mmCIF file of C-alpha atoms in Angstrom:
data_model
loop_
_atom_site.group_PDB
_atom_site.id
_atom_site.type_symbol
_atom_site.label_atom_id
_atom_site.label_comp_id
_atom_site.label_asym_id
_atom_site.label_seq_id
_atom_site.Cartn_x
_atom_site.Cartn_y
_atom_site.Cartn_z
ATOM 1 C CA MET C 809 27.355 55.227 32.731
ATOM 2 C CA GLU C 810 27.665 52.849 29.869
ATOM 3 C CA ARG C 811 24.782 50.574 31.294
ATOM 4 C CA ASN C 812 22.244 53.457 31.915
ATOM 5 C CA ARG C 813 22.882 54.713 28.277
ATOM 6 C CA LEU C 814 21.797 50.873 26.886
ATOM 7 C CA ARG C 815 19.078 50.835 29.369
ATOM 8 C CA GLY C 816 16.519 52.364 26.727
ATOM 9 C CA ILE C 817 17.484 50.166 23.939
ATOM 10 C CA PRO C 818 15.256 47.248 23.363
ATOM 11 C CA SER C 819 16.626 43.713 23.642
ATOM 12 C CA PHE C 820 16.738 41.317 20.754
ATOM 13 C CA PRO C 821 16.924 37.304 21.352
ATOM 14 C CA SER C 822 20.433 36.350 21.281
ATOM 15 C CA PHE C 823 22.231 34.634 18.642
ATOM 16 C CA ASP C 824 22.535 31.544 20.504
ATOM 17 C CA LYS C 825 18.793 31.421 21.222
ATOM 18 C CA MET C 826 18.090 31.852 17.554
ATOM 19 C CA ALA C 827 20.573 29.225 16.295
ATOM 20 C CA GLY C 828 19.095 26.731 19.077
ATOM 21 C CA VAL C 829 16.299 26.407 16.747
ATOM 22 C CA PHE C 830 18.625 24.632 14.007
ATOM 23 C CA ALA C 831 20.344 22.381 16.839
ATOM 24 C CA TYR C 832 20.207 18.805 16.652
ATOM 25 C CA GLU C 833 17.692 17.173 18.769
ATOM 26 C CA SER C 834 16.109 20.613 19.843
ATOM 27 C CA SER C 835 12.613 19.523 18.796
ATOM 28 C CA GLU C 836 10.485 17.987 21.362
ATOM 29 C CA VAL C 837 9.564 15.250 18.721
ATOM 30 C CA ASP C 838 11.542 11.948 18.836
ATOM 31 C CA TRP C 839 10.364 9.048 16.717
ATOM 32 C CA CYS C 840 10.791 5.496 17.763
ATOM 33 C CA GLU C 841 13.953 4.775 15.412
ATOM 34 C CA ASP C 842 16.921 4.459 17.861
ATOM 35 C CA ASN C 843 19.052 7.631 17.233
ATOM 36 C CA TYR C 844 22.604 7.840 15.691
ATOM 37 C CA LYS C 845 22.293 3.983 15.100
ATOM 38 C CA HIS C 846 24.025 4.051 11.814
ATOM 39 C CA SER C 847 25.790 7.556 11.449
ATOM 40 C CA GLU C 848 26.931 9.921 14.054
ATOM 41 C CA ASN C 849 25.701 12.934 11.669
ATOM 42 C CA VAL C 850 22.146 11.374 10.945
ATOM 43 C CA VAL C 851 19.876 11.016 14.274
ATOM 44 C CA GLU C 852 16.941 8.684 12.513
ATOM 45 C CA TYR C 853 18.877 7.065 9.397
ATOM 46 C CA PHE C 854 15.872 4.959 7.959
ATOM 47 C CA ASN C 855 13.349 7.822 8.521
ATOM 48 C CA THR C 856 15.962 10.097 6.731
ATOM 49 C CA MET C 857 16.743 7.347 3.737
ATOM 50 C CA SER C 858 12.917 6.608 3.008
ATOM 51 C CA SER C 859 12.017 10.460 2.578
ATOM 52 C CA PHE C 860 13.868 9.570 -0.518
ATOM 53 C CA ILE C 861 10.668 8.094 -2.027
ATOM 54 C CA PHE C 862 9.277 11.827 -2.451
ATOM 55 C CA PHE C 863 12.062 12.350 -5.011
ATOM 56 C CA VAL C 864 11.155 9.207 -6.702
ATOM 57 C CA ILE C 865 7.303 9.312 -7.129
ATOM 58 C CA SER C 866 6.977 13.265 -7.613
ATOM 59 C CA PRO C 867 8.797 13.537 -10.947
ATOM 60 C CA ILE C 868 6.732 10.699 -12.415
ATOM 61 C CA MET C 869 3.448 12.005 -11.208
ATOM 62 C CA LEU C 870 4.517 15.420 -12.760
ATOM 63 C CA TYR C 871 5.054 13.828 -16.111
ATOM 64 C CA LEU C 872 1.954 11.537 -15.844
ATOM 65 C CA LEU C 873 -0.457 14.238 -14.911
ATOM 66 C CA HIS C 874 1.100 16.969 -17.313
ATOM 67 C CA PRO C 875 -1.664 16.412 -20.073
ATOM 68 C CA TYR C 876 -4.322 17.171 -17.528
ATOM 69 C CA ALA C 877 -2.458 19.933 -16.126
ATOM 70 C CA LYS C 878 -2.154 21.572 -19.584
ATOM 71 C CA GLU C 879 -5.726 21.316 -20.336
ATOM 72 C CA ARG C 880 -6.924 22.291 -16.811
ATOM 73 C CA ASN C 881 -4.354 24.641 -15.031
ATOM 74 C CA LEU C 882 -0.753 24.303 -14.824
ATOM 75 C CA ALA C 883 -1.100 24.899 -11.156
ATOM 76 C CA VAL C 884 -1.482 21.490 -10.789
ATOM 77 C CA HIS C 885 2.247 20.757 -11.175
ATOM 78 C CA LEU C 886 2.625 22.766 -7.831
ATOM 79 C CA VAL C 887 1.180 19.813 -5.786
ATOM 80 C CA TRP C 888 4.039 17.470 -6.742
ATOM 81 C CA ILE C 889 6.602 20.403 -6.917
ATOM 82 C CA MET C 890 5.825 21.199 -3.199
ATOM 83 C CA MET C 891 5.896 17.364 -2.505
ATOM 84 C CA VAL C 892 9.366 17.304 -3.394
ATOM 85 C CA PHE C 893 10.069 20.173 -0.837
ATOM 86 C CA VAL C 894 8.142 17.860 1.804
ATOM 87 C CA GLY C 895 10.752 15.095 1.094
ATOM 88 C CA LEU C 896 13.622 17.576 1.424
ATOM 89 C CA PHE C 897 12.254 19.026 4.623
ATOM 90 C CA SER C 898 11.587 15.513 5.910
ATOM 91 C CA MET C 899 15.030 14.341 5.327
ATOM 92 C CA TYR C 900 16.242 17.501 7.244
ATOM 93 C CA PHE C 901 14.107 17.030 10.275
ATOM 94 C CA HIS C 902 15.034 13.311 10.723
ATOM 95 C CA MET C 903 18.548 13.897 10.069
ATOM 96 C CA THR C 904 18.800 16.600 12.969
ATOM 97 C CA LEU C 905 15.724 16.405 15.038
ATOM 98 C CA SER C 906 15.666 20.258 15.096
ATOM 99 C CA PHE C 907 13.016 22.276 15.471
ATOM 100 C CA MET C 908 13.277 24.242 12.292
ATOM 101 C CA GLY C 909 13.161 21.066 10.516
ATOM 102 C CA GLN C 910 9.965 20.071 12.417
ATOM 103 C CA MET C 911 8.425 23.327 11.541
ATOM 104 C CA LEU C 912 9.489 23.139 8.011
ATOM 105 C CA ASP C 913 8.453 19.474 7.576
ATOM 106 C CA GLU C 914 4.615 20.067 8.798
ATOM 107 C CA LEU C 915 4.259 23.576 7.518
ATOM 108 C CA SER C 916 5.440 21.833 3.819
ATOM 109 C CA ILE C 917 2.432 19.401 4.398
ATOM 110 C CA LEU C 918 -0.185 22.298 5.334
ATOM 111 C CA TRP C 919 0.835 24.123 1.943
ATOM 112 C CA VAL C 920 0.369 21.171 -0.122
ATOM 113 C CA LEU C 921 -2.936 20.314 1.432
ATOM 114 C CA ALA C 922 -3.775 23.878 1.039
ATOM 115 C CA LEU C 923 -2.956 23.625 -2.842
ATOM 116 C CA CYS C 924 -5.235 20.625 -3.217
ATOM 117 C CA TYR C 925 -8.026 22.465 -1.579
ATOM 118 C CA SER C 926 -7.705 25.631 -3.622
ATOM 119 C CA LEU C 927 -7.323 23.644 -6.750
ATOM 120 C CA TRP C 928 -9.818 20.983 -6.505
ATOM 121 C CA PHE C 929 -12.674 22.052 -3.765
ATOM 122 C CA PRO C 930 -15.912 21.564 -5.781
ATOM 123 C CA ARG C 931 -17.221 25.024 -6.588
ATOM 124 C CA ARG C 932 -20.620 24.082 -5.781
ATOM 125 C CA HIS C 933 -19.584 23.578 -2.113
ATOM 126 C CA PHE C 934 -17.924 27.299 -2.023
ATOM 127 C CA PRO C 935 -19.310 29.283 0.834
ATOM 128 C CA SER C 936 -22.314 31.539 -0.057
ATOM 129 C CA PHE C 937 -19.918 34.652 0.232
ATOM 130 C CA ILE C 938 -17.464 33.238 -2.208
ATOM 131 C CA LYS C 939 -18.151 33.967 -5.980
ATOM 132 C CA ASP C 940 -15.295 32.348 -7.973
ATOM 133 C CA ARG C 941 -12.288 30.033 -7.468
ATOM 134 C CA LYS C 942 -9.946 32.966 -7.613
ATOM 135 C CA SER C 943 -11.545 34.563 -4.133
ATOM 136 C CA PHE C 944 -11.622 30.992 -2.812
ATOM 137 C CA CYS C 945 -7.776 30.641 -3.178
ATOM 138 C CA HIS C 946 -7.457 33.973 -1.808
ATOM 139 C CA MET C 947 -9.394 32.931 1.256
ATOM 140 C CA VAL C 948 -7.300 29.620 1.515
ATOM 141 C CA LEU C 949 -4.036 31.550 1.233
ATOM 142 C CA ILE C 950 -4.994 34.063 3.970
ATOM 143 C CA ILE C 951 -5.932 31.095 6.400
ATOM 144 C CA THR C 952 -2.628 29.310 5.565
ATOM 145 C CA VAL C 953 -0.392 32.183 5.933
ATOM 146 C CA ILE C 954 -2.151 33.082 9.488
ATOM 147 C CA SER C 955 -1.597 29.214 10.502
ATOM 148 C CA THR C 956 2.114 29.449 9.304
ATOM 149 C CA LEU C 957 2.522 32.388 11.193
ATOM 150 C CA SER C 958 0.837 30.922 14.130
ATOM 151 C CA SER C 959 2.843 27.962 14.230
ATOM 152 C CA PHE C 960 5.836 29.706 15.036
ATOM 153 C CA VAL C 961 4.292 31.304 18.245
ATOM 154 C CA LYS C 962 2.449 28.145 18.915
ATOM 155 C CA PRO C 963 3.577 25.090 17.307
ATOM 156 C CA THR C 964 0.258 22.846 17.948
ATOM 157 C CA ALA C 965 -1.783 25.358 15.578
ATOM 158 C CA ASN C 966 -0.079 23.776 12.677
ATOM 159 C CA ALA C 967 -1.731 20.429 13.709
ATOM 160 C CA TYR C 968 -5.378 21.835 13.970
ATOM 161 C CA ALA C 969 -4.943 23.393 10.661
ATOM 162 C CA LEU C 970 -3.748 20.242 9.054
ATOM 163 C CA ASN C 971 -6.603 18.217 10.800
ATOM 164 C CA CYS C 972 -9.295 20.889 9.461
ATOM 165 C CA PHE C 973 -7.898 20.925 5.945
ATOM 166 C CA ALA C 974 -7.812 17.093 5.840
ATOM 167 C CA ILE C 975 -11.136 16.455 7.467
ATOM 168 C CA HIS C 976 -12.944 18.800 5.358
ATOM 169 C CA ILE C 977 -11.382 17.467 2.054
ATOM 170 C CA LEU C 978 -12.668 13.638 3.030
ATOM 171 C CA TYR C 979 -16.052 14.818 3.997
ATOM 172 C CA SER C 980 -15.933 16.928 0.175
ATOM 173 C CA LEU C 981 -14.443 13.848 -1.302
ATOM 174 C CA PHE C 982 -17.287 11.406 0.340
ATOM 175 C CA VAL C 983 -19.993 13.820 -0.870
ATOM 176 C CA GLU C 984 -18.845 13.521 -4.422
ATOM 177 C CA LEU C 985 -18.410 9.967 -4.710
ATOM 178 C CA ARG C 986 -21.793 9.429 -3.109
ATOM 179 C CA SER C 987 -23.412 9.615 -6.820
ATOM 180 C CA CYS C 988 -20.760 8.137 -8.664
ATOM 181 C CA THR C 989 -21.028 4.740 -10.235
ATOM 182 C CA ASP C 990 -17.754 4.264 -11.912
ATOM 183 C CA GLU C 991 -16.556 1.146 -10.950
ATOM 184 C CA ARG C 992 -12.792 2.097 -11.770
ATOM 185 C CA VAL C 993 -13.230 5.268 -9.903
ATOM 186 C CA LEU C 994 -14.600 3.703 -6.815
ATOM 187 C CA ARG C 995 -11.751 1.157 -6.961
ATOM 188 C CA LEU C 996 -9.444 4.156 -7.133
ATOM 189 C CA ALA C 997 -11.403 5.827 -4.046
ATOM 190 C CA TRP C 998 -10.954 2.577 -1.708
ATOM 191 C CA ALA C 999 -7.225 1.801 -2.724
ATOM 192 C CA SER C 1000 -6.538 5.636 -1.774
ATOM 193 C CA ILE C 1001 -8.603 5.000 1.477
ATOM 194 C CA GLY C 1002 -6.756 1.539 2.322
ATOM 195 C CA LEU C 1003 -3.406 3.088 1.696
ATOM 196 C CA TRP C 1004 -4.465 6.275 3.952
ATOM 197 C CA VAL C 1005 -5.653 4.046 6.962
ATOM 198 C CA LEU C 1006 -2.167 1.639 6.644
ATOM 199 C CA ALA C 1007 -0.179 4.756 6.290
ATOM 200 C CA ILE C 1008 -1.788 6.356 9.553
ATOM 201 C CA SER C 1009 -1.703 3.126 11.221
ATOM 202 C CA CYS C 1010 2.071 3.122 10.643
ATOM 203 C CA TRP C 1011 2.301 6.644 12.014
ATOM 204 C CA ILE C 1012 0.201 5.916 15.466
ATOM 205 C CA SER C 1013 1.679 2.745 15.849
ATOM 206 C CA ASP C 1014 5.173 4.501 16.080
ATOM 207 C CA ARG C 1015 4.049 6.967 18.360
ATOM 208 C CA ILE C 1016 2.085 4.951 21.058
ATOM 209 C CA GLY C 1017 3.585 1.267 20.393
ATOM 210 C CA CYS C 1018 7.248 2.154 20.507
ATOM 211 C CA SER C 1019 7.878 0.004 23.192
ATOM 212 C CA PHE C 1020 6.338 -3.097 21.255
ATOM 213 C CA TRP C 1021 8.258 -2.267 18.123
ATOM 214 C CA GLN C 1022 11.537 -1.840 20.245
ATOM 215 C CA LYS C 1023 11.122 -5.565 21.570
ATOM 216 C CA MET C 1024 10.536 -6.773 18.063
ATOM 217 C CA ASN C 1025 13.942 -4.944 17.309
ATOM 218 C CA PHE C 1026 11.756 -3.311 14.144
ATOM 219 C CA CYS C 1027 11.513 0.776 14.920
ATOM 220 C CA TYR C 1028 10.637 1.718 11.263
ATOM 221 C CA MET C 1029 7.162 2.230 11.309
ATOM 222 C CA HIS C 1030 7.422 5.890 10.680
ATOM 223 C CA GLY C 1031 9.642 5.251 7.512
ATOM 224 C CA ILE C 1032 6.937 2.773 6.260
ATOM 225 C CA TRP C 1033 4.517 5.889 6.905
ATOM 226 C CA HIS C 1034 6.432 7.896 4.459
ATOM 227 C CA ILE C 1035 6.433 5.253 1.595
ATOM 228 C CA LEU C 1036 2.819 4.777 1.944
ATOM 229 C CA ILE C 1037 1.719 8.082 2.381
ATOM 230 C CA VAL C 1038 3.469 9.231 -0.846
ATOM 231 C CA VAL C 1039 1.615 6.513 -2.669
ATOM 232 C CA ALA C 1040 -1.385 7.231 -0.928
ATOM 233 C CA THR C 1041 -0.913 10.990 -1.998
ATOM 234 C CA ALA C 1042 -0.567 9.893 -5.707
ATOM 235 C CA TYR C 1043 -3.949 7.935 -5.502
ATOM 236 C CA ALA C 1044 -5.902 10.540 -3.565
ATOM 237 C CA SER C 1045 -4.693 13.160 -5.764
ATOM 238 C CA THR C 1046 -5.471 11.427 -9.010
ATOM 239 C CA LEU C 1047 -8.794 11.006 -7.648
ATOM 240 C CA VAL C 1048 -9.892 14.437 -6.926
ATOM 241 C CA ALA C 1049 -8.074 15.422 -10.148
ATOM 242 C CA TYR C 1050 -10.273 13.045 -12.354
ATOM 243 C CA LEU C 1051 -13.557 13.961 -10.509
ATOM 244 C CA ASP C 1052 -12.431 17.704 -10.976
ATOM 245 C CA ALA C 1053 -11.545 16.970 -14.695
ATOM 246 C CA SER C 1054 -15.332 15.507 -14.896
ATOM 247 C CA LEU C 1055 -16.968 18.346 -13.622
ATOM 248 C CA GLU C 1056 -14.706 21.346 -15.155
ATOM 249 C CA ILE C 1057 -13.436 19.664 -18.369
ATOM 250 C CA PRO C 1058 -15.699 17.030 -19.359
ATOM 251 C CA TYR C 1059 -15.444 17.668 -23.050
ATOM 252 C CA SER C 1060 -11.920 15.985 -22.836
ATOM 253 C CA LEU C 1061 -13.291 12.562 -21.665
ATOM 254 C CA PRO C 1062 -10.934 11.956 -18.754
ATOM 255 C CA ASP C 1063 -10.229 8.183 -18.080
ATOM 256 C CA LEU C 1064 -8.103 6.572 -15.216
ATOM 257 C CA GLN C 1065 -4.933 4.570 -16.440
ATOM 258 C CA TYR C 1066 -1.959 3.082 -14.369
ATOM 259 C CA TRP C 1067 1.887 3.177 -14.972
ATOM 260 C CA PRO C 1068 3.675 1.222 -15.892
ATOM 261 C CA ARG C 1069 0.827 -0.953 -17.308
ATOM 262 C CA ASN C 1070 -2.662 -0.022 -17.360
ATOM 263 C CA ASN C 1071 -3.847 -3.415 -17.762
ATOM 264 C CA TRP C 1072 -2.451 -4.409 -14.080
ATOM 265 C CA SER C 1073 -4.844 -2.086 -12.289
ATOM 266 C CA ILE C 1074 -1.865 -1.677 -10.011
ATOM 267 C CA GLY C 1075 0.891 0.887 -9.759
ATOM 268 C CA LEU C 1076 0.545 4.799 -10.195
ATOM 269 C CA PRO C 1077 -2.941 6.307 -11.149
ATOM 270 C CA TYR C 1078 -3.150 9.075 -13.911
ATOM 271 C CA ILE C 1079 -5.527 10.763 -15.862
ATOM 272 C CA VAL C 1080 -5.711 10.102 -19.722
ATOM 273 C CA LEU C 1081 -7.811 13.021 -21.789
ATOM 274 C CA LYS C 1082 -9.378 11.130 -24.754
ATOM 275 C CA SER C 1083 -11.238 13.530 -26.559
ATOM 276 C CA THR C 1084 -11.980 16.785 -26.882
ATOM 277 C CA THR C 1085 -15.780 16.104 -27.897
ATOM 278 C CA LYS C 1086 -18.177 17.363 -25.310
ATOM 279 C CA THR C 1087 -19.645 14.936 -23.329
ATOM 280 C CA GLN C 1088 -21.579 14.406 -19.970
ATOM 281 C CA LYS C 1089 -19.518 14.119 -16.811
ATOM 282 C CA ARG C 1090 -19.443 10.289 -15.505
ATOM 283 C CA CYS C 1091 -19.158 11.203 -11.912
#
């Protein structure tokens, strides 16, 4: 009798099945670093600890880019606030290798790219049906939300979204730099590309060259990727922000400098606004 009465009630995923996405090692991804080598509570210790670099670089970049953000758009700060969450979710993922950790890690990166895309994509390259940046931001938001929801149904969807954003950003950056003659800007661009290539090389090497690194007893390439990609993001975001400032607020005379010492031409790049007098763009 009870069985017949319950037959018409829709079934829901069990608590155990829902909790499984939070379970340790529920993700299909496992990096090269030996699991539980340094702690019985942390799956990948070095990969987890290397994520702390996000908490070091992000506040510095928030401080350095504040004059530009104040003049241009305070939403610029959201990029580095989101980078803090990327670091947090990266730590959680590598500490547990859970499916939920993987999703949060990947989706936070997607939202950082979407933010950069919305803030800095040049207006002259907008699709013909887009009339202003507000409409463009709405379009990017819709695409990002759809990609986010799709990722929980089919996790590989997030990889496609990340690649589409990244490739189009790189192409647009290349188009913008073709007409640039400022040596400091070009040097920053080459440094950004170099850091990105090194970071991606470490990521790929950890995935496909794990047996080699295990023989070398050095399974830390993914942790090095964390360090390099944060610095590469600092360089690349400053580069696109400078190009944006040159186009959108040229009267402020934007210039590039490096922290902690500008004469080193090494360190963390940032934008200095020298004036409020109108001038022609340099790039």
